[in-house]
XYZ file of C-alpha atoms in Angstrom:
345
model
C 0.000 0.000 0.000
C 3.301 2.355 0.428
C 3.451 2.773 -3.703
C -0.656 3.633 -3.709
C 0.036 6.339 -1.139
C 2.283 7.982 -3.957
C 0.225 7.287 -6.823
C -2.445 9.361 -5.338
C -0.456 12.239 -6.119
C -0.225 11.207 -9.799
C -3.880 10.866 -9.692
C -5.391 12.950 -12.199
C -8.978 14.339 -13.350
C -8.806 12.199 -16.582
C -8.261 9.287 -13.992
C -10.820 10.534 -11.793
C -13.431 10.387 -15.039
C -12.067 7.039 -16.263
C -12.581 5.390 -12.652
C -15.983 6.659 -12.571
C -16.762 5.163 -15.900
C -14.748 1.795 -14.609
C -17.211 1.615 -11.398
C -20.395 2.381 -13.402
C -19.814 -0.662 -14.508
C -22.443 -1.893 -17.109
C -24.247 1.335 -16.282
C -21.842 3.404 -18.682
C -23.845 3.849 -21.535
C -27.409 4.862 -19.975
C -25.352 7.071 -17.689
C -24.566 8.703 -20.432
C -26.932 9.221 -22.574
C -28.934 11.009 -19.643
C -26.527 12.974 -18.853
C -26.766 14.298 -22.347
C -29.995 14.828 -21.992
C -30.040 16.605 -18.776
C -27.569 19.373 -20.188
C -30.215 20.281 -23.184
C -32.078 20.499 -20.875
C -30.786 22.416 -18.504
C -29.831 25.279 -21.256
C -33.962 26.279 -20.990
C -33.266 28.340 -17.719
C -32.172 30.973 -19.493
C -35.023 31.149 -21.937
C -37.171 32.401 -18.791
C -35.197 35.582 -18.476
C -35.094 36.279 -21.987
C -39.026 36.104 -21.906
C -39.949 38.535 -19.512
C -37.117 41.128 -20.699
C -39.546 40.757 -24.593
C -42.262 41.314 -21.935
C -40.694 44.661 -20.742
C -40.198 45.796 -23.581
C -43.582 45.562 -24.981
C -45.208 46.523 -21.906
C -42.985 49.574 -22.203
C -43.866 50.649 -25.182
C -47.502 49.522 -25.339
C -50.449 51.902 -25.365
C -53.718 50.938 -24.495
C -55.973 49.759 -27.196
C -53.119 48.148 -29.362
C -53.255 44.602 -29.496
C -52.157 42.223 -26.393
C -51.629 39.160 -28.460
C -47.661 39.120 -28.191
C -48.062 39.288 -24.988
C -50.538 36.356 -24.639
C -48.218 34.544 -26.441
C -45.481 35.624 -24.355
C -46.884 34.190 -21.127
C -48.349 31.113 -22.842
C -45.046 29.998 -24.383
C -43.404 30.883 -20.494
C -45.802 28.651 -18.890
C -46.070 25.607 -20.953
C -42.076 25.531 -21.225
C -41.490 25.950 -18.168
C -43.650 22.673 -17.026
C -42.375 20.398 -20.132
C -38.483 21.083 -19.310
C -39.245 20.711 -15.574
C -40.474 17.317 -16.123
C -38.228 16.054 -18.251
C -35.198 17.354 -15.927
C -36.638 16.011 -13.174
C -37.245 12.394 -15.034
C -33.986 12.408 -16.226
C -32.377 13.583 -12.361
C -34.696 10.527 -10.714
C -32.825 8.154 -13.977
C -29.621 9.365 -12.638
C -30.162 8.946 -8.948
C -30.832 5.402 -9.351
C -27.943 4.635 -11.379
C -25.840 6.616 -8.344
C -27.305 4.028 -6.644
C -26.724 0.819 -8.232
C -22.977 2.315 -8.653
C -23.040 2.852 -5.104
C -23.643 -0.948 -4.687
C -21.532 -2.091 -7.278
C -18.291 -0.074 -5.201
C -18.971 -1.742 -2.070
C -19.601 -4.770 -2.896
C -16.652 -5.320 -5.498
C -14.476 -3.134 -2.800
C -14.841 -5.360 -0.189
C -14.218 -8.522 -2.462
C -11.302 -7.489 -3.416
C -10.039 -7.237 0.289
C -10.830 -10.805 0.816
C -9.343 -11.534 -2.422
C -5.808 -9.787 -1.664
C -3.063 -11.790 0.271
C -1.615 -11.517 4.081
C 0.976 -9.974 2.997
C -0.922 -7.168 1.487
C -2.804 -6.575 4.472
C 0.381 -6.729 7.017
C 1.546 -3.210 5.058
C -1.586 -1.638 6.818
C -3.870 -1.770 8.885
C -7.640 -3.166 8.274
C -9.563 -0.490 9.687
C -7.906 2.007 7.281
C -8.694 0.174 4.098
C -12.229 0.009 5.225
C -12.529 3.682 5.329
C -10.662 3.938 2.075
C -13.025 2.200 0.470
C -16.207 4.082 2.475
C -14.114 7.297 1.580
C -14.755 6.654 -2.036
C -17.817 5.674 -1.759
C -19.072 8.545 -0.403
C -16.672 10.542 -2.539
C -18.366 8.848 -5.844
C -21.443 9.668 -4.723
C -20.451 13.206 -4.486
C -19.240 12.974 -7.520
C -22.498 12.100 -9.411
C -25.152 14.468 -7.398
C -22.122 17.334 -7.993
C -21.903 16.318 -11.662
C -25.882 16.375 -12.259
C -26.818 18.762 -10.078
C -24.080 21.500 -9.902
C -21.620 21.250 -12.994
C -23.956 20.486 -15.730
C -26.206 23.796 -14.662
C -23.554 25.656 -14.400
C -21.647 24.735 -17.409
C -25.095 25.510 -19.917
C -25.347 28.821 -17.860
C -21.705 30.028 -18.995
C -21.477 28.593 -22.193
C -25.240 30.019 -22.616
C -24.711 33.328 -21.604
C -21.853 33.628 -23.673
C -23.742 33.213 -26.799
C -26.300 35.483 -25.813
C -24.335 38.310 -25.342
C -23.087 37.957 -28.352
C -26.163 38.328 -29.802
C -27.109 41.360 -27.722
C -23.882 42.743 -27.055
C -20.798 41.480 -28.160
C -18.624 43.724 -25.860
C -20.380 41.980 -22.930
C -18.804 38.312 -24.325
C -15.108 40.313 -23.607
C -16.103 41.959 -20.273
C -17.199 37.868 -19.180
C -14.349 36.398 -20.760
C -12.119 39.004 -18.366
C -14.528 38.209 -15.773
C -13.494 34.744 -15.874
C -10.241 34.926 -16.430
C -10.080 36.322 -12.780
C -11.818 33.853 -11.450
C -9.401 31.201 -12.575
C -6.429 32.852 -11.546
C -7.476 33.308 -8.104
C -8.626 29.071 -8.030
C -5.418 28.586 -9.604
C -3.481 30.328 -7.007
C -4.844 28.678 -4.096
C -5.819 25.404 -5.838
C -1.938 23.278 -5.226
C -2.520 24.000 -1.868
C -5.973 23.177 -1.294
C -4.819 19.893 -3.443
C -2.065 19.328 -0.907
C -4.213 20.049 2.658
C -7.484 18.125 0.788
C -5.123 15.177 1.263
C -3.492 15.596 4.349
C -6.906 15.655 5.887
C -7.327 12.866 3.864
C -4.520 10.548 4.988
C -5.309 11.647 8.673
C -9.014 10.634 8.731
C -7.903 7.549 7.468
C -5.480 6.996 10.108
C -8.149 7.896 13.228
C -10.647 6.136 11.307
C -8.584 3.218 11.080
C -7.450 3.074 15.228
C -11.277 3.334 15.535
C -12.354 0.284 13.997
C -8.800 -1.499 15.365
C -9.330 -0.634 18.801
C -13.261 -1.436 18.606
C -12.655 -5.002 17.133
C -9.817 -5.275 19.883
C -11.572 -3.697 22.644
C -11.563 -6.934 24.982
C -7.631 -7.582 24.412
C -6.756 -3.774 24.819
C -8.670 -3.522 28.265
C -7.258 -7.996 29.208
C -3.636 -5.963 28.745
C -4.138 -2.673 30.564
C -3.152 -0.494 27.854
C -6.714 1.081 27.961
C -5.121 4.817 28.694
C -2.064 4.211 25.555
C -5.030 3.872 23.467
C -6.841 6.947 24.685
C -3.888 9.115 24.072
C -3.016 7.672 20.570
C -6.841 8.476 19.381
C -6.324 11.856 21.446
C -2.924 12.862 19.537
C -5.366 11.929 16.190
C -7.898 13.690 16.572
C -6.033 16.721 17.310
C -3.789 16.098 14.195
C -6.988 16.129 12.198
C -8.774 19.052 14.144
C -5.314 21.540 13.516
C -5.226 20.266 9.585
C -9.131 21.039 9.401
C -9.038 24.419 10.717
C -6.418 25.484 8.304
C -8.126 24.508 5.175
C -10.852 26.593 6.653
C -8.563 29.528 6.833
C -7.285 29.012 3.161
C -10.620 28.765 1.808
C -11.961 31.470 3.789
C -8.991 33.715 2.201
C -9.745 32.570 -1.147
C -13.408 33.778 -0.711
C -12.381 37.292 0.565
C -10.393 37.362 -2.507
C -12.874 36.832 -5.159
C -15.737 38.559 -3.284
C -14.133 41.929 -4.323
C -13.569 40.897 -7.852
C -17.667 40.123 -7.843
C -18.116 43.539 -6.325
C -16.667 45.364 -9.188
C -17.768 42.575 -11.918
C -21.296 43.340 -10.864
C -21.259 47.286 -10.571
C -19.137 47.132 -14.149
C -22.003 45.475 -15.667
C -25.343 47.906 -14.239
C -22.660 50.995 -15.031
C -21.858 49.466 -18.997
C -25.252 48.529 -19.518
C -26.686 51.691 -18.303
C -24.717 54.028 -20.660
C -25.730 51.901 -23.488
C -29.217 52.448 -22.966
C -29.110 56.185 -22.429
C -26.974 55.527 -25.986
C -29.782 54.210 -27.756
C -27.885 50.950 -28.258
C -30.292 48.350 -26.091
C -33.907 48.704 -24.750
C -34.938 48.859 -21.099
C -35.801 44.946 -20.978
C -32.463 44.382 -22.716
C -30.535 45.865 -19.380
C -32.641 43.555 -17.037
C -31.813 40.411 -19.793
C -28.231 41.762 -19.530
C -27.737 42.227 -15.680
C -30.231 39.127 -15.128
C -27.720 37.136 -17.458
C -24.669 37.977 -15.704
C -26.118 37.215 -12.821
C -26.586 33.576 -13.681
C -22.731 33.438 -14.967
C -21.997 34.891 -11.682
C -23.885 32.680 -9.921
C -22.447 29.644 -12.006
C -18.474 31.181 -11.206
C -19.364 31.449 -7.904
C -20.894 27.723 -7.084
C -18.063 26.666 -9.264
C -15.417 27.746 -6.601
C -17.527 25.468 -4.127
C -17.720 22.781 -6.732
C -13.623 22.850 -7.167
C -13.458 22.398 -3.596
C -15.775 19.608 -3.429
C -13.830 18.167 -6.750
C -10.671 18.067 -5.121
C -11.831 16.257 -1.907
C -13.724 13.984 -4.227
C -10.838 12.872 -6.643
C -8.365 12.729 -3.629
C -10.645 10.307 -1.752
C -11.315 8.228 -5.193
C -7.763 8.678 -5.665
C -7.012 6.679 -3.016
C -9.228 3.909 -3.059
C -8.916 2.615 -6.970
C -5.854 1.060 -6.010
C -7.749 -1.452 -4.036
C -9.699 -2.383 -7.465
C -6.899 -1.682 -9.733
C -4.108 -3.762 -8.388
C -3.243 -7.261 -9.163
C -3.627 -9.851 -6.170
C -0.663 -11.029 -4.906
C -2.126 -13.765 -3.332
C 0.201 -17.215 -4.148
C -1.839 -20.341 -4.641
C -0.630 -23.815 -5.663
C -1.404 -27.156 -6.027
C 2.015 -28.936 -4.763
C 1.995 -30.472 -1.437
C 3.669 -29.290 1.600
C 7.269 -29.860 1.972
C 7.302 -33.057 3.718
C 10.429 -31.069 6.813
């Protein structure tokens, strides 16, 4: 288990995808297809705002006794959208869950196979309580994985890459003023994001190791109190737990700084936006419903940069603890079997 301690580190995101694939087992192929269908989905939520800025604008200029048919249709097309993509997303998320679920199954039982499976000698190099929370680790990690996938990623993925293109319908200096937008935003993940990576796994590797006295001492309770070494044991899960507590607290203060940092880029992203939008209205270049489509918009990409910086987090705890439990399903047994006799000395 010393080399799968290092390989961790060498653990990348195309591995990460590739081991979720390898545990979905024969699940691959519907898992895919509705996720497919969940993102086309999931590209209608802007459509809402786009109706009601149309509605603005002809409520704006409308004077009574013209004709209210546009916006009869406006409303009608709003409502009856709105109910078909909700059902379909929401068919689609309940497909999903249940494949989570079987997946779910699939790890533990297969995970814990392969521990019976593997030799003594494999299991001398560590202890059994921490393989056991490896492999309930990356369970829980996998699960993570999926609900982040289908319920964070995917929305906010079709809420960029949608906004994007309808700016540049509306505005195309807008697309530039996001793509800077951006741009910030991934140079201040990507100058906290090695050490997040590298305190993600500490905590890790620590957990593990409490985790692991836990279930020791609990299966050895009886012998530990028959030898008297009741208060050794106290102090080791003590000296633990404190390891773990320190570790916790600062990848609270790390993440806490990285927040500071990118709520003041948000301050002036947003005010940017209502002042730009604002002068190009009093320019004659966009209509009054065409600021609140604008601001509305940016909000959502906002909102989408901003749940990303959670979802990195959550990303790098999740491929850390996957990380470290593949090797329990990727390595070969080293189990020797035979059919000779014993030596007859």
């Amino acid at each position: 288990m010393t080399s799968s301690s290092a390989d961790d580190l060498k653990f990348t995101w195309w591995d990460m995808i590739k081991s979720l694939f390898f545990l979905l087992d024969k699940k691959r192929v519907s898992y895919s297809v509705y996720s497919i269908i969940l993102i086309s989905v999931l590209f209608y939520d802007l459509v809402p705002i786009w109706i009601v800025g149309k509605i603005i604008d002809f409520l704006t200029n409308y004077t009574p006794g013209n004709s209210l048919l546009s916006f009869y249709k406006y409303v009608a097309f709003f409502t009856i959208s709105w109910g078909m993509s909700s059902f379909i997303r929401l068919s689609v998320k309940r497909k999903l869950t249940n494949i989570q679920y079987d997946t779910t199954y699939f790890t533990r039982v297969t995970g814990f196979e392969r521990l019976m499976d593997f030799s003594i000698k494999w299991h001398d190099s560590e202890n059994s309580g921490n393989k056991v929370q490896r492999i309930q680790s990356g369970t829980d990690a996998l699960r993570q994985l999926q609900r982040v996938l289908s319920k964070d990623v995917f929305r906010n993925m079709t809420a960029v890459i949608g906004v994007l293109t309808a700016f540049l319908f509306l505005k195309p200096m807008f697309v530039l003023y996001s793509l800077v937008y951006i741009a910030l935003f991934i140079t201040v993940q990507m100058s906290f994001y090695k050490r997040l990576v590298e305190i993600n796994r500490a905590n890790n590797i620590l957990n593990e190791k409490a985790s692991g006295t836990y279930f020791e001492g609990l299966n050895n309770i009886l012998t530990i109190k028959t030898l008297g070494v009741k208060d050794d044991f106290k102090k080791n899960i003590n000296s633990r737990e404190e390891l773990t507590r320190d570790s916790s607290k600062k990848k609270s203060a790390l993440v806490n700084n990285k927040w500071k940092m990118f709520q003041t880029i948000n301050a002036l992203a947003i005010g940017g936006i209502l002042f730009f939008s604002g002068m190009s209205f009093l320019g004659g270049a966009i209509t009054l419903g065409s600021i609140f489509i604008i601001y509305s918009y940016f909000q959502k990409l906002n909102g989408a940069v901003t749940e990303f910086m959670e979802i990195v987090e959550d990303l790098i705890t999740t491929k850390i603890s996957i990380a470290r439990m593949m090797p329990i399903f990727k390595n070969e047994s080293s189990a020797h079997r035979g059919d000779q006799p014993f030596p007859s000395d």
